JSON list of C-alpha atoms in Angstrom, two decimals:
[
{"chain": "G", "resi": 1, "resn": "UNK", "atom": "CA", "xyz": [-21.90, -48.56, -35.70]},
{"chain": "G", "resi": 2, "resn": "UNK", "atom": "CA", "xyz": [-25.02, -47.53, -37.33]},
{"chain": "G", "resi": 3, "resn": "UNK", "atom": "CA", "xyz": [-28.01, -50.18, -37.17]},
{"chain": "G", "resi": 4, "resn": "UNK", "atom": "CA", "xyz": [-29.31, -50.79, -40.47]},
{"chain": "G", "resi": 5, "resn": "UNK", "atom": "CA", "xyz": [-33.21, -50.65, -40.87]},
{"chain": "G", "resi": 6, "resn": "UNK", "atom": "CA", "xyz": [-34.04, -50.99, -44.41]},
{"chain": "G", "resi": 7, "resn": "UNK", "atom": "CA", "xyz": [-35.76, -54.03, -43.27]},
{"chain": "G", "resi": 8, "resn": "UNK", "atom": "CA", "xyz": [-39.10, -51.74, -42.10]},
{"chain": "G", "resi": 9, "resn": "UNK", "atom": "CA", "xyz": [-39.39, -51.01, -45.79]},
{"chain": "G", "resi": 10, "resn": "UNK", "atom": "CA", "xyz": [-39.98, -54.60, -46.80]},
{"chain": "G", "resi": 11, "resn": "UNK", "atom": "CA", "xyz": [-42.03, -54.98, -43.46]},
{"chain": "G", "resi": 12, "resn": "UNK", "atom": "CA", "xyz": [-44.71, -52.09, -43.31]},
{"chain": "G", "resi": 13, "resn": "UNK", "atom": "CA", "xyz": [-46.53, -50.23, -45.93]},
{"chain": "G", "resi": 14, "resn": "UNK", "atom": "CA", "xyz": [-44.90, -46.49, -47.61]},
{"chain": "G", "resi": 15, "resn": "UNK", "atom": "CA", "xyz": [-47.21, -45.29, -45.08]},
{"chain": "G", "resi": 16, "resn": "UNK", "atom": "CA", "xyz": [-48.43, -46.31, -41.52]},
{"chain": "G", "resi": 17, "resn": "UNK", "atom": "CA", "xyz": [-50.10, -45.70, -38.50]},
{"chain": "G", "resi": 18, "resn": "UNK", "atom": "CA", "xyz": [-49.05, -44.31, -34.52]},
{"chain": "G", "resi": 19, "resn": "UNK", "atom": "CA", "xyz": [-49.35, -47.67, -33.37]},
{"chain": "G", "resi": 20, "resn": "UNK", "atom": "CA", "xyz": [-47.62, -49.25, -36.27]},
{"chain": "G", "resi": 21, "resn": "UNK", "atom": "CA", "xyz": [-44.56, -46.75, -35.49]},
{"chain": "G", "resi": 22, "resn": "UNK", "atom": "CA", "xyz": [-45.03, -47.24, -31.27]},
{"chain": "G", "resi": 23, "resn": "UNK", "atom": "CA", "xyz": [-44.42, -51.28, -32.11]},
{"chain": "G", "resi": 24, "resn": "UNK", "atom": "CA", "xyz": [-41.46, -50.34, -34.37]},
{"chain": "G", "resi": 25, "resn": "UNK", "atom": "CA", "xyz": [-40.22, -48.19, -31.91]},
{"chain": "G", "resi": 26, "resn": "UNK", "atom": "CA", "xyz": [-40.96, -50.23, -28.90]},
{"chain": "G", "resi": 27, "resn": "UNK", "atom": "CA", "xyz": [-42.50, -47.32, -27.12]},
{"chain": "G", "resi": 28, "resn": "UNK", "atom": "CA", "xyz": [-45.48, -46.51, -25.77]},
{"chain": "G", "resi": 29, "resn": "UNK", "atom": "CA", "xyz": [-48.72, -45.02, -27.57]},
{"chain": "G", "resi": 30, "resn": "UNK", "atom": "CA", "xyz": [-48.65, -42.10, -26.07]},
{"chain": "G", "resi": 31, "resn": "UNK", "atom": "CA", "xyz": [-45.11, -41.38, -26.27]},
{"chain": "G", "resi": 32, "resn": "UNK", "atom": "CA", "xyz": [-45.71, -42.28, -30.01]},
{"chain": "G", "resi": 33, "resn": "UNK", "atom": "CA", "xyz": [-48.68, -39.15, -30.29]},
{"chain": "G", "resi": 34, "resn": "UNK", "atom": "CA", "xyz": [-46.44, -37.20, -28.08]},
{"chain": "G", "resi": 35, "resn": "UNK", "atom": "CA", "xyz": [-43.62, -37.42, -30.72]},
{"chain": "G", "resi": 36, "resn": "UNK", "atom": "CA", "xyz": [-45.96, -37.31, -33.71]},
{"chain": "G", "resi": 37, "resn": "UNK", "atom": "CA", "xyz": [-47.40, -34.12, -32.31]},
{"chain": "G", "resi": 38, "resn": "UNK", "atom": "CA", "xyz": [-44.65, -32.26, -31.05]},
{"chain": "G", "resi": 39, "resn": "UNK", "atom": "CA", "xyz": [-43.14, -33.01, -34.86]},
{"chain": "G", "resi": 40, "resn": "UNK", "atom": "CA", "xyz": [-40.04, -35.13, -33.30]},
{"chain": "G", "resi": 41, "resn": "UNK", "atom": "CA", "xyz": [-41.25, -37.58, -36.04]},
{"chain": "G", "resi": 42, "resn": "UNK", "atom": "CA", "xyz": [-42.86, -35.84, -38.73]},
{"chain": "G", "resi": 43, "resn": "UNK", "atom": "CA", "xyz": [-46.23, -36.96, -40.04]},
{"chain": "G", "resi": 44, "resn": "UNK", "atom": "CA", "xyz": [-49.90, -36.03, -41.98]},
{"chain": "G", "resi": 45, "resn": "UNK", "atom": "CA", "xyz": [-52.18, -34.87, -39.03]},
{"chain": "G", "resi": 46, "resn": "UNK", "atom": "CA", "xyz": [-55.82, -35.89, -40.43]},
{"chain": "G", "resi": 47, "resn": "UNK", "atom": "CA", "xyz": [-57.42, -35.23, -37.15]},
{"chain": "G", "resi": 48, "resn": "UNK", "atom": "CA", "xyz": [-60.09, -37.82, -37.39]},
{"chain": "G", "resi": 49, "resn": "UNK", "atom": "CA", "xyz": [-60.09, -40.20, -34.74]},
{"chain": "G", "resi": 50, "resn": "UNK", "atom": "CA", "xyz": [-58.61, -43.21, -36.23]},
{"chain": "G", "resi": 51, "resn": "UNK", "atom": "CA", "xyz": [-55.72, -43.18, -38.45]},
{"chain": "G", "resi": 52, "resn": "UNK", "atom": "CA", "xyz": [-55.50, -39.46, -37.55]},
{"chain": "G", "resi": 53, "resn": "UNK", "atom": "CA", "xyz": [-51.58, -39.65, -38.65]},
{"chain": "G", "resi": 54, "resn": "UNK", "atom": "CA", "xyz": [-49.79, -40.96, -41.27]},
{"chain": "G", "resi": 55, "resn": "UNK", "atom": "CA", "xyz": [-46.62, -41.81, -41.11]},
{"chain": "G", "resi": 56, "resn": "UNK", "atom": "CA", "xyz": [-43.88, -41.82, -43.45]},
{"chain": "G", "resi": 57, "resn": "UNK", "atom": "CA", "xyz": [-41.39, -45.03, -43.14]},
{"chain": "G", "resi": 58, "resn": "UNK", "atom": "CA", "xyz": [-38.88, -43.23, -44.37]},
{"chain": "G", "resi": 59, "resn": "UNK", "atom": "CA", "xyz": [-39.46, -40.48, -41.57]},
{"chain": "G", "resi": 60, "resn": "UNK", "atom": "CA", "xyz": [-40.02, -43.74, -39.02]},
{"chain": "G", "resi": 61, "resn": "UNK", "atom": "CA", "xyz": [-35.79, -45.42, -39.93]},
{"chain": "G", "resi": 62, "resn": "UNK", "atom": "CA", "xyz": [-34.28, -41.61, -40.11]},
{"chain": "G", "resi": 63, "resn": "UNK", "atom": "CA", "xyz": [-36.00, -41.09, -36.35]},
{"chain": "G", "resi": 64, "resn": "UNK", "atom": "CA", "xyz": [-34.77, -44.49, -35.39]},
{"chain": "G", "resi": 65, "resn": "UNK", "atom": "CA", "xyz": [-31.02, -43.56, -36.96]},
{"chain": "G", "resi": 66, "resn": "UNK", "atom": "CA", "xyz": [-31.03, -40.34, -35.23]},
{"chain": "G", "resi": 67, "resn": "UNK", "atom": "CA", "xyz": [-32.35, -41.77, -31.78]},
{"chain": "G", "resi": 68, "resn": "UNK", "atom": "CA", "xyz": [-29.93, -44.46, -31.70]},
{"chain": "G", "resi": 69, "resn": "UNK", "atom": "CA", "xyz": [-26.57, -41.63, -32.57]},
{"chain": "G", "resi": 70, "resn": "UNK", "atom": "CA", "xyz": [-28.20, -39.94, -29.39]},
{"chain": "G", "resi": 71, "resn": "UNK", "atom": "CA", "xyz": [-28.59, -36.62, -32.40]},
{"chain": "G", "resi": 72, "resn": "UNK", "atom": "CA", "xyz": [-32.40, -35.75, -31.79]},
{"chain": "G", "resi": 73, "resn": "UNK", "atom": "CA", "xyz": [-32.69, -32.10, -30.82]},
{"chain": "G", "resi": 74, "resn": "UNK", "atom": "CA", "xyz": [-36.05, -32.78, -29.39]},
{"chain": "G", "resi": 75, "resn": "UNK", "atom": "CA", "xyz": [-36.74, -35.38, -26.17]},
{"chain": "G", "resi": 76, "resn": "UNK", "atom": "CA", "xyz": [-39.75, -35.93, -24.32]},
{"chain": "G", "resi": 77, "resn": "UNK", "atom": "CA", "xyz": [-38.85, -34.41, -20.90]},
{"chain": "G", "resi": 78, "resn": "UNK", "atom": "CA", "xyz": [-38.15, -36.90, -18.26]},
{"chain": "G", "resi": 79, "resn": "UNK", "atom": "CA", "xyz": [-40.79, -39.36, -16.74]},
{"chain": "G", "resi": 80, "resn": "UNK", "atom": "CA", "xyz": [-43.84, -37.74, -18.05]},
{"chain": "G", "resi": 81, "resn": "UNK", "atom": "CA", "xyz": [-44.61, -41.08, -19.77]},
{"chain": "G", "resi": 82, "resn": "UNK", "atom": "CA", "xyz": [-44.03, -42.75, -16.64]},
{"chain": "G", "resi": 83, "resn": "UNK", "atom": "CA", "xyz": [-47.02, -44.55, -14.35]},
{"chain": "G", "resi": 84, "resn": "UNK", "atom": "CA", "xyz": [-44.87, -44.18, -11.34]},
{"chain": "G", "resi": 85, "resn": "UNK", "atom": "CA", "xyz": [-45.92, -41.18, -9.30]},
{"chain": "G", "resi": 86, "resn": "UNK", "atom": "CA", "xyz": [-43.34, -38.60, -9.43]},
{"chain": "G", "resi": 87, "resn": "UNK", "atom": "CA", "xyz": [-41.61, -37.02, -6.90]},
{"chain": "G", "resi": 88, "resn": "UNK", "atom": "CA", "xyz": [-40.89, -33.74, -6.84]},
{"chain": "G", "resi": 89, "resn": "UNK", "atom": "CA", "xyz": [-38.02, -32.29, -5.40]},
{"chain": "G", "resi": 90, "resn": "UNK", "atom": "CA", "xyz": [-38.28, -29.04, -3.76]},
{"chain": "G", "resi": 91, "resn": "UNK", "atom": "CA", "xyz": [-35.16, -26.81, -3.96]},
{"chain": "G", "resi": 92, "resn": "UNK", "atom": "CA", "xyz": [-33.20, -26.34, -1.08]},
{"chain": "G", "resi": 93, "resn": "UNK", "atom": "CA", "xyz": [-34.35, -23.49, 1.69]},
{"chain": "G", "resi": 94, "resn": "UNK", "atom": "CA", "xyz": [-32.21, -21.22, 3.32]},
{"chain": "G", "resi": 95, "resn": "UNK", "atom": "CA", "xyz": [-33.86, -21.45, 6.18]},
{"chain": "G", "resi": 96, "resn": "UNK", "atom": "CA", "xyz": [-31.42, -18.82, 8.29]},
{"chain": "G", "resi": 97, "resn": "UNK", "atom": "CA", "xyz": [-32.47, -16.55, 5.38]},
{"chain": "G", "resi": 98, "resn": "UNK", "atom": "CA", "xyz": [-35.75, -16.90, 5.96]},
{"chain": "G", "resi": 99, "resn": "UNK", "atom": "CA", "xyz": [-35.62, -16.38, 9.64]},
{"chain": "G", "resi": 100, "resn": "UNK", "atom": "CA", "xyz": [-33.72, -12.81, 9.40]},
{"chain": "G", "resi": 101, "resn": "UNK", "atom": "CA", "xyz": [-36.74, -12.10, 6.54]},
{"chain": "G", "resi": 102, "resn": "UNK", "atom": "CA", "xyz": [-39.54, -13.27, 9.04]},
{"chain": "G", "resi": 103, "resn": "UNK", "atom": "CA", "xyz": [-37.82, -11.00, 11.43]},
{"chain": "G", "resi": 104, "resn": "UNK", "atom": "CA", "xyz": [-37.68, -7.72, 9.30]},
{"chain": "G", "resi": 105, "resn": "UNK", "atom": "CA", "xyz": [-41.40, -9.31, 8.69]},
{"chain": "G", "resi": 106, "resn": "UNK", "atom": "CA", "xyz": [-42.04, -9.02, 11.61]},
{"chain": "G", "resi": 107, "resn": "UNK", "atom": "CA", "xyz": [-40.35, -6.50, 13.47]},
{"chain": "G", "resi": 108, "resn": "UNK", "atom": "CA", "xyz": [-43.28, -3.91, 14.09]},
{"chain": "G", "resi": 109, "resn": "UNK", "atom": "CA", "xyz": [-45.82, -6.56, 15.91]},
{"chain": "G", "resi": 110, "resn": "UNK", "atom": "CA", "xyz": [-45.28, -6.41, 19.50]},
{"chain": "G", "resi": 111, "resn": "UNK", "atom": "CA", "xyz": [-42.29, -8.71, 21.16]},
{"chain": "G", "resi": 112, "resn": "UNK", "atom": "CA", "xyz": [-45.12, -11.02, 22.87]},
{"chain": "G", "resi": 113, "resn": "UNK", "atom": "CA", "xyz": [-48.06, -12.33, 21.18]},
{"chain": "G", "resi": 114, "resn": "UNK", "atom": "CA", "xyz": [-51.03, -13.90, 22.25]},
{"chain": "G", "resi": 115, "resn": "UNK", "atom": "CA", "xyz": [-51.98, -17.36, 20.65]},
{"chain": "G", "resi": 116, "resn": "UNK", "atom": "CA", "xyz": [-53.99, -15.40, 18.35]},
{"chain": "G", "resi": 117, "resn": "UNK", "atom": "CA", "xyz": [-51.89, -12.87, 17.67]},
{"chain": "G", "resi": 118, "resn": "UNK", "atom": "CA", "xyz": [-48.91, -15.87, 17.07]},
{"chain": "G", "resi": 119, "resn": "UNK", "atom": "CA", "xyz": [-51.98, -17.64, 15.33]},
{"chain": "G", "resi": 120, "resn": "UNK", "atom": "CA", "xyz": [-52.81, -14.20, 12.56]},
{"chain": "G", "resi": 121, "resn": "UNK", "atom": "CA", "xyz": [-48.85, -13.56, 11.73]},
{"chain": "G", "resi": 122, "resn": "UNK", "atom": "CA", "xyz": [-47.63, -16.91, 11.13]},
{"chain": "G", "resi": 123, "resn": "UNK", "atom": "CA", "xyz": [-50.25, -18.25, 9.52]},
{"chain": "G", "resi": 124, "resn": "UNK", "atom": "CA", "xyz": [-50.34, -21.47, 11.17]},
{"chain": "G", "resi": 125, "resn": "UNK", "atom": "CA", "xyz": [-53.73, -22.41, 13.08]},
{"chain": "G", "resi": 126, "resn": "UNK", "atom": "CA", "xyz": [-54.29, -21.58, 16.93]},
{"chain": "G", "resi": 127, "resn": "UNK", "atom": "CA", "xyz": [-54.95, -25.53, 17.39]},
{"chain": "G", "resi": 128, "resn": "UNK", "atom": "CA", "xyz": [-50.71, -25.94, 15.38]},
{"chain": "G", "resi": 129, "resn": "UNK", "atom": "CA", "xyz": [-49.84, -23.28, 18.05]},
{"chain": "G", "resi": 130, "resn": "UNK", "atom": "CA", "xyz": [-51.63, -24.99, 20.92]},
{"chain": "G", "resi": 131, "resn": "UNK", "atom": "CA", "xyz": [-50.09, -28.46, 20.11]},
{"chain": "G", "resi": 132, "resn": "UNK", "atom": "CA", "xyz": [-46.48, -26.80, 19.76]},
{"chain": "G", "resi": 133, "resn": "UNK", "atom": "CA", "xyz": [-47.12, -25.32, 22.94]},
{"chain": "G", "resi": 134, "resn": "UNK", "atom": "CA", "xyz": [-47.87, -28.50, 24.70]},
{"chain": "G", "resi": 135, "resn": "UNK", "atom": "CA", "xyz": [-45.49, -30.56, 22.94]},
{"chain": "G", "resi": 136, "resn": "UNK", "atom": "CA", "xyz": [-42.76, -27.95, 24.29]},
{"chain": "G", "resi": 137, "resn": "UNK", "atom": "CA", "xyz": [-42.10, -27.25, 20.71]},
{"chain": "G", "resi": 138, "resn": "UNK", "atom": "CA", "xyz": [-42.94, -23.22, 21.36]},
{"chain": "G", "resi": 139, "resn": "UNK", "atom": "CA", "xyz": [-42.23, -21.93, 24.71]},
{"chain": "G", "resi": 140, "resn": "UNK", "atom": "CA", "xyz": [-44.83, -19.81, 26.17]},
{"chain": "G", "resi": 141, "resn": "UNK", "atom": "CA", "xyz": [-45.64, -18.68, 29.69]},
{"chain": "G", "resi": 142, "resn": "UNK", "atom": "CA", "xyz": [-49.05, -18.64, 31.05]},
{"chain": "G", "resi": 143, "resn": "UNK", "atom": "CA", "xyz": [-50.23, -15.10, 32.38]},
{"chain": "G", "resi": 144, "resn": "UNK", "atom": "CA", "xyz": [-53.78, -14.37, 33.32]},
{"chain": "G", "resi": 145, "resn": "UNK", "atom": "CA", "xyz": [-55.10, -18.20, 32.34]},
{"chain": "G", "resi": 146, "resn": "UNK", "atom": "CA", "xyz": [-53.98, -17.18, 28.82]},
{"chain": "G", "resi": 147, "resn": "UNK", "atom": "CA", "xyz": [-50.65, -18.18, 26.93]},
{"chain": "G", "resi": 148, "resn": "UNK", "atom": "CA", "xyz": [-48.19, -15.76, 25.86]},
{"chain": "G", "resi": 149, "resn": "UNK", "atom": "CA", "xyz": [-45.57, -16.21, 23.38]},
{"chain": "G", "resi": 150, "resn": "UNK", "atom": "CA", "xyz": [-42.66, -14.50, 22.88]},
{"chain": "G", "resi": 151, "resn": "UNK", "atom": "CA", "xyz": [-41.92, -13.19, 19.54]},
{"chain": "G", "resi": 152, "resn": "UNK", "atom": "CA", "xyz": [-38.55, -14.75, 18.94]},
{"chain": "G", "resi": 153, "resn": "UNK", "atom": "CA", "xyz": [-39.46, -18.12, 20.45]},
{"chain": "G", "resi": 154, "resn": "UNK", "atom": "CA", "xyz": [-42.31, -17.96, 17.51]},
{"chain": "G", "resi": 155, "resn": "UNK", "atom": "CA", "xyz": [-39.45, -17.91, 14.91]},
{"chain": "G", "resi": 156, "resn": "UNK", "atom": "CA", "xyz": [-37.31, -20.50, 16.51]},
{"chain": "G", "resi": 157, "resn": "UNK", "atom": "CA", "xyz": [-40.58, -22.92, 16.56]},
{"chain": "G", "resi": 158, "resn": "UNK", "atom": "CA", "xyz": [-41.11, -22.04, 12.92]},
{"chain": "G", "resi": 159, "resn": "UNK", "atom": "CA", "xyz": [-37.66, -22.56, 11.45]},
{"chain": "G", "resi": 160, "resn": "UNK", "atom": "CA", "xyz": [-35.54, -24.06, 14.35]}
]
């Protein structure tokens, strides 16, 4: 059932302003210049800094008609209107993947590394390394009075 809005036109002027149409709407101002100027509603752009669009009421009822029959071809995209921080979801990692392509990465540095060597190819500082080593997080063995790391065990601290 189609709500019937011919009540705006006895309400507001021929013509009115962005926060005349965000009240009708019940949106927010900017949602209301988003729509004005992405031409979702269409309107007079003066550019000044007040009254800078004029709006039709007539454009204002067919927006609302077509917005409530879910038939606008245009939408704002999703939460950009929000205050709520947004959280952005990372697409999932193949992280077996990206172990074999660390290893083909890889497979010309030497089978042990130093904790600078481990520190230069992974990328990860040689204070990360030192802390994975003494968390038992990356095995290493202790030759000279200096830690060295095998190669694979590098990998397996990096992507489990």
């Amino acid at each position: 059932m189609q709500k019937d809005y011919t009540y705006l036109r006895r309400q507001y002027p021929a013509v009115i302003s962005s926060e005349q149409l965000s009240k009708i709407c019940h949106m927010s101002k900017r949602k209301a210049k988003w729509l004005l100027e992405n031409g979702v509603v269409p309107c007079i752009d003066t550019g000044k800094k007040t009254w800078r669009f004029q709006i039709s009421i007539d454009d204002v009822i067919d927006y609302l008609v077509k917005r409530d029959a879910n038939s606008l071809t245009v939408a704002a995209p999703p939460g950009i209107f929000s205050s709520k921080p947004h959280k952005k979801t990372a697409a999932p990692v193949d992280l077996a993947a990206l172990r074999e392509y660390t290893q083909r990465l890889w497979r010309n540095e030497p089978d042990v590394l130093t904790v600078e060597e481990a520190s230069r190819i992974s990328g990860f500082s040689k204070d990360t390394i030192y802390h994975w080593i003494h968390r038992e997080r990356l095995m290493s063995i202790r030759y000279m009075g200096r830690h060295i790391i095998p190669k694979e065990e590098l990998i397996k601290a990096m992507f489990g």
